[in-house]
PDB file of C-alpha atoms in Angstrom:
ATOM      1  CA  MET A 250      -4.453  30.803 -26.999  1.00 37.00           C
ATOM      2  CA  SER A 251      -7.749  29.195 -25.938  1.00 35.00           C
ATOM      3  CA  ALA A 252      -8.417  27.949 -22.416  1.00 36.00           C
ATOM      4  CA  THR A 253      -8.611  24.357 -23.668  1.00 34.00           C
ATOM      5  CA  GLN A 254      -5.206  24.161 -25.262  1.00 33.00           C
ATOM      6  CA  SER A 255      -1.891  23.293 -23.726  1.00 35.00           C
ATOM      7  CA  LYS A 256       1.381  24.919 -24.618  1.00 36.00           C
ATOM      8  CA  GLU A 257       4.991  24.612 -23.659  1.00 39.00           C
ATOM      9  CA  LYS A 258       7.002  27.690 -22.844  1.00 40.00           C
ATOM     10  CA  ILE A 259      10.706  27.954 -22.280  1.00 42.00           C
ATOM     11  CA  ARG A 260      11.775  30.356 -19.543  1.00 42.00           C
ATOM     12  CA  HIS A 261      15.281  30.608 -18.171  1.00 46.00           C
ATOM     13  CA  GLY A 262      16.243  27.479 -20.116  1.00 50.00           C
ATOM     14  CA  LYS A 263      13.492  25.313 -18.554  1.00 44.00           C
ATOM     15  CA  THR A 264      10.475  23.875 -20.326  1.00 43.00           C
ATOM     16  CA  SER A 265       7.181  24.403 -18.515  1.00 38.00           C
ATOM     17  CA  ALA A 266       3.924  22.774 -19.605  1.00 39.00           C
ATOM     18  CA  TYR A 267       0.744  24.565 -18.616  1.00 33.00           C
ATOM     19  CA  TYR A 268      -2.954  24.696 -19.471  1.00 34.00           C
ATOM     20  CA  GLY A 269      -5.108  27.746 -19.998  1.00 33.00           C
ATOM     21  CA  ARG A 270      -4.173  31.371 -20.459  1.00 30.00           C
ATOM     22  CA  ARG A 271      -1.475  33.174 -18.530  1.00 31.00           C
ATOM     23  CA  ARG A 272      -2.093  36.600 -17.142  1.00 32.00           C
ATOM     24  CA  GLY A 273       0.178  38.506 -14.861  1.00 33.00           C
ATOM     25  CA  GLY A 274       3.424  36.649 -14.651  1.00 30.00           C
ATOM     26  CA  TYR A 275       5.124  33.342 -14.876  1.00 30.00           C
ATOM     27  CA  ARG A 276       3.159  30.465 -13.243  1.00 30.00           C
ATOM     28  CA  SER A 277       0.258  32.748 -12.349  1.00 29.00           C
ATOM     29  CA  CYS A 278      -3.329  31.630 -12.119  1.00 34.00           C
ATOM     30  CA  CYS A 279      -6.227  34.053 -12.330  1.00 37.00           C
ATOM     31  CA  GLY A 280      -9.957  33.587 -11.989  1.00 43.00           C
ATOM     32  CA  SER A 281     -11.069  30.019 -12.372  1.00 51.00           C
ATOM     33  CA  GLU A 282      -8.080  28.779 -14.361  1.00 58.00           C
ATOM     34  CA  LEU A 283      -5.788  26.065 -13.049  1.00 58.00           C
ATOM     35  CA  THR A 284      -2.187  25.453 -13.858  1.00 58.00           C
ATOM     36  CA  ARG A 285      -1.174  21.893 -14.619  1.00 59.00           C
ATOM     37  CA  ASP A 286       0.156  21.229 -11.110  1.00 59.00           C
ATOM     38  CA  GLU A 287      -2.578  22.995  -9.140  1.00 66.00           C
ATOM     39  CA  SER A 288      -5.168  20.895  -7.322  1.00 73.00           C
ATOM     40  CA  VAL A 289      -8.917  21.442  -7.164  1.00 80.00           C
ATOM     41  CA  THR A 290     -10.049  22.164  -3.610  1.00 85.00           C
ATOM     42  CA  LEU A 291     -13.525  21.746  -2.184  1.00 87.00           C
ATOM     43  CA  GLN A 292     -13.801  25.523  -1.623  1.00 88.00           C
ATOM     44  CA  ARG A 293     -12.872  26.199  -5.224  1.00 88.00           C
ATOM     45  CA  LEU A 294     -15.280  23.519  -6.451  1.00 87.00           C
ATOM     46  CA  LYS A 295     -18.145  25.113  -4.521  1.00 89.00           C
ATOM     47  CA  ALA A 296     -17.435  28.420  -6.279  1.00 89.00           C
ATOM     48  CA  PHE A 297     -17.521  26.979  -9.815  1.00 91.00           C
ATOM     49  CA  THR A 298     -20.114  28.159 -12.303  1.00 93.00           C
ATOM     50  CA  PRO A 299     -21.512  25.778 -14.950  1.00 94.00           C
ATOM     51  CA  GLY A 300     -19.137  27.464 -17.411  1.00 93.00           C
ATOM     52  CA  ASP A 301     -16.157  26.704 -15.151  1.00 91.00           C
ATOM     53  CA  PHE A 302     -17.107  23.026 -15.087  1.00 91.00           C
ATOM     54  CA  GLU A 303     -17.365  22.967 -18.894  1.00 92.00           C
ATOM     55  CA  ALA A 304     -14.025  24.759 -19.326  1.00 91.00           C
ATOM     56  CA  TYR A 305     -12.214  22.323 -17.015  1.00 86.00           C
ATOM     57  CA  SER A 306     -13.859  19.322 -18.625  1.00 87.00           C
ATOM     58  CA  ALA A 307     -12.780  20.529 -22.074  1.00 88.00           C
ATOM     59  CA  ARG A 308      -9.126  20.469 -20.958  1.00 88.00           C
ATOM     60  CA  GLY A 309      -9.093  16.689 -21.045  1.00 85.00           C
ATOM     61  CA  GLU A 310      -8.951  13.562 -18.929  1.00 86.00           C
ATOM     62  CA  GLU A 311      -6.491  14.802 -16.329  1.00 86.00           C
ATOM     63  CA  PHE A 312      -8.598  17.819 -15.379  1.00 87.00           C
ATOM     64  CA  ARG A 313     -11.801  15.811 -15.487  1.00 88.00           C
ATOM     65  CA  ARG A 314     -10.269  13.200 -13.203  1.00 88.00           C
ATOM     66  CA  ARG A 315      -9.251  15.956 -10.757  1.00 87.00           C
ATOM     67  CA  LEU A 316     -12.812  17.273 -10.614  1.00 90.00           C
ATOM     68  CA  CYS A 317     -14.261  13.796 -10.099  1.00 91.00           C
ATOM     69  CA  GLY A 318     -11.680  12.995  -7.420  1.00 90.00           C
ATOM     70  CA  THR A 319     -12.463  16.172  -5.500  1.00 91.00           C
ATOM     71  CA  VAL A 320     -16.187  15.404  -5.573  1.00 92.00           C
ATOM     72  CA  LEU A 321     -15.635  11.776  -4.492  1.00 92.00           C
ATOM     73  CA  ASN A 322     -13.372  12.789  -1.609  1.00 91.00           C
ATOM     74  CA  ALA A 323     -15.897  15.369  -0.427  1.00 92.00           C
ATOM     75  CA  LEU A 324     -18.744  12.827  -0.430  1.00 91.00           C
ATOM     76  CA  GLN A 325     -17.024  10.511   2.084  1.00 88.00           C
ATOM     77  CA  LEU A 326     -18.995   7.462   1.001  1.00 91.00           C
ATOM     78  CA  SER A 327     -19.216   4.260   3.015  1.00 90.00           C
ATOM     79  CA  ASN A 328     -17.670   0.992   1.816  1.00 92.00           C
ATOM     80  CA  ALA A 329     -21.127  -0.070   0.613  1.00 93.00           C
ATOM     81  CA  TRP A 330     -20.561   1.833  -2.642  1.00 93.00           C
ATOM     82  CA  LEU A 331     -18.409   1.029  -5.655  1.00 94.00           C
ATOM     83  CA  THR A 332     -17.453   4.203  -7.519  1.00 93.00           C
ATOM     84  CA  ASP A 333     -16.621   5.026 -11.104  1.00 91.00           C
ATOM     85  CA  CYS A 334     -16.224   8.291 -12.996  1.00 90.00           C
ATOM     86  CA  GLU A 335     -16.562   9.269 -16.613  1.00 87.00           C
ATOM     87  CA  CYS A 336     -13.356  10.661 -18.111  1.00 79.00           C
ATOM     88  CA  ARG A 337     -13.649   9.991 -21.854  1.00 76.00           C
ATOM     89  CA  GLY A 338     -17.362  10.323 -22.569  1.00 72.00           C
ATOM     90  CA  GLU A 339     -18.131   6.662 -21.777  1.00 73.00           C
ATOM     91  CA  TRP A 340     -21.653   7.535 -20.586  1.00 75.00           C
ATOM     92  CA  GLY A 341     -22.408  10.212 -23.146  1.00 73.00           C
ATOM     93  CA  GLY A 342     -20.064  12.983 -22.006  1.00 78.00           C
ATOM     94  CA  VAL A 343     -22.923  15.375 -21.264  1.00 88.00           C
ATOM     95  CA  PHE A 344     -21.910  16.414 -17.731  1.00 91.00           C
ATOM     96  CA  PRO A 345     -18.395  17.601 -16.754  1.00 92.00           C
ATOM     97  CA  VAL A 346     -18.502  15.520 -13.540  1.00 93.00           C
ATOM     98  CA  HIS A 347     -20.389  12.245 -13.906  1.00 93.00           C
ATOM     99  CA  LEU A 348     -19.936   9.814 -11.042  1.00 94.00           C
ATOM    100  CA  ARG A 349     -21.585   6.416 -10.917  1.00 93.00           C
ATOM    101  CA  LEU A 350     -22.129   4.833  -7.510  1.00 93.00           C
ATOM    102  CA  THR A 351     -23.172   1.184  -7.458  1.00 93.00           C
ATOM    103  CA  HIS A 352     -24.249  -0.581  -4.291  1.00 92.00           C
ATOM    104  CA  ARG A 353     -21.795  -3.350  -3.454  1.00 93.00           C
ATOM    105  CA  LYS A 354     -24.429  -5.877  -2.296  1.00 93.00           C
ATOM    106  CA  ASN A 355     -27.047  -5.000  -4.903  1.00 90.00           C
ATOM    107  CA  PRO A 356     -25.504  -4.006  -8.243  1.00 87.00           C
ATOM    108  CA  LEU A 357     -28.938  -3.069  -9.590  1.00 86.00           C
ATOM    109  CA  VAL A 358     -28.935  -0.033  -7.266  1.00 88.00           C
ATOM    110  CA  THR A 359     -27.050   2.642  -9.184  1.00 90.00           C
ATOM    111  CA  LEU A 360     -26.873   6.354  -8.430  1.00 92.00           C
ATOM    112  CA  ASP A 361     -25.333   8.894 -10.795  1.00 93.00           C
ATOM    113  CA  ILE A 362     -24.041  12.218  -9.444  1.00 94.00           C
ATOM    114  CA  LEU A 363     -24.032  14.867 -12.184  1.00 94.00           C
ATOM    115  CA  SER A 364     -22.448  18.324 -12.027  1.00 94.00           C
ATOM    116  CA  PRO A 365     -23.691  21.577 -13.501  1.00 95.00           C
ATOM    117  CA  GLY A 366     -22.667  22.285 -17.076  1.00 94.00           C
ATOM    118  CA  SER A 367     -24.099  23.398 -20.409  1.00 93.00           C
ATOM    119  CA  GLU A 368     -27.088  21.034 -20.081  1.00 92.00           C
ATOM    120  CA  SER A 369     -28.145  22.092 -16.584  1.00 94.00           C
ATOM    121  CA  PRO A 370     -27.065  24.639 -13.962  1.00 95.00           C
ATOM    122  CA  PHE A 371     -27.843  22.162 -11.143  1.00 95.00           C
ATOM    123  CA  TRP A 372     -26.226  19.232  -9.375  1.00 94.00           C
ATOM    124  CA  HIS A 373     -28.353  16.127  -9.947  1.00 94.00           C
ATOM    125  CA  GLY A 374     -28.672  12.750  -8.280  1.00 93.00           C
ATOM    126  CA  LEU A 375     -30.178  10.158 -10.609  1.00 92.00           C
ATOM    127  CA  ILE A 376     -31.209   6.653  -9.500  1.00 92.00           C
ATOM    128  CA  TRP A 377     -31.626   4.217 -12.345  1.00 87.00           C
ATOM    129  CA  ILE A 378     -34.894   2.272 -12.124  1.00 82.00           C
ATOM    130  CA  ASN A 379     -34.281   0.441 -15.379  1.00 75.00           C
ATOM    131  CA  PRO A 380     -30.517   0.701 -16.037  1.00 66.00           C
ATOM    132  CA  ASP A 381     -30.870   1.228 -19.773  1.00 71.00           C
ATOM    133  CA  HIS A 382     -33.805   3.587 -19.998  1.00 76.00           C
ATOM    134  CA  THR A 383     -35.523   4.990 -16.922  1.00 84.00           C
ATOM    135  CA  GLY A 384     -34.069   7.124 -14.155  1.00 87.00           C
ATOM    136  CA  LEU A 385     -35.530   9.050 -11.248  1.00 91.00           C
ATOM    137  CA  TYR A 386     -34.001  12.366 -10.176  1.00 90.00           C
ATOM    138  CA  VAL A 387     -33.651  12.260  -6.392  1.00 91.00           C
ATOM    139  CA  LEU A 388     -31.509  15.380  -6.020  1.00 91.00           C
ATOM    140  CA  ASN A 389     -31.553  18.769  -7.732  1.00 93.00           C
ATOM    141  CA  THR A 390     -29.563  21.536  -6.069  1.00 92.00           C
ATOM    142  CA  GLU A 391     -27.767  24.701  -7.127  1.00 91.00           C
ATOM    143  CA  GLN A 392     -24.847  24.297  -4.708  1.00 89.00           C
ATOM    144  CA  PHE A 393     -22.535  21.361  -4.174  1.00 90.00           C
ATOM    145  CA  GLU A 394     -23.448  20.099  -0.709  1.00 87.00           C
ATOM    146  CA  PRO A 395     -21.509  16.882   0.003  1.00 89.00           C
ATOM    147  CA  GLU A 396     -23.299  16.304   3.316  1.00 85.00           C
ATOM    148  CA  THR A 397     -26.666  16.230   1.508  1.00 79.00           C
ATOM    149  CA  ILE A 398     -25.499  13.808  -1.182  1.00 76.00           C
ATOM    150  CA  GLY A 399     -23.295  11.491   0.897  1.00 67.00           C
TER     151      GLY A 399
END
């Protein structure tokens, strides 16, 4: 079974939905794989490789939303920012975590936070100069450092 598929398994008369491969025993999680009910922690997020981000993103909206939520919580943004995240490829689907921060008082000020993935091994911060065409990279870093971004 591939890491991007879900499957139901019946054990002791109970149905259990899970994502990813199982190794070891029932309800086990090895390496960078998450079970359906497991949360993404900041420590785990910091240890992700670009391949981990791509694998989680490929599992669907729920996993993508978890990744985005963990990043947003770690950033601890002020009330000056409106936040949005890409879950279905609305903004191209290129990056596994794609957050869009828009300044509440000036909606022309937009900052995208982009995670590592198949396109780039770096975290990026992109300010849109011309919302449809031109952006300026203001952050390029190998590690997720919420204090630097937020």
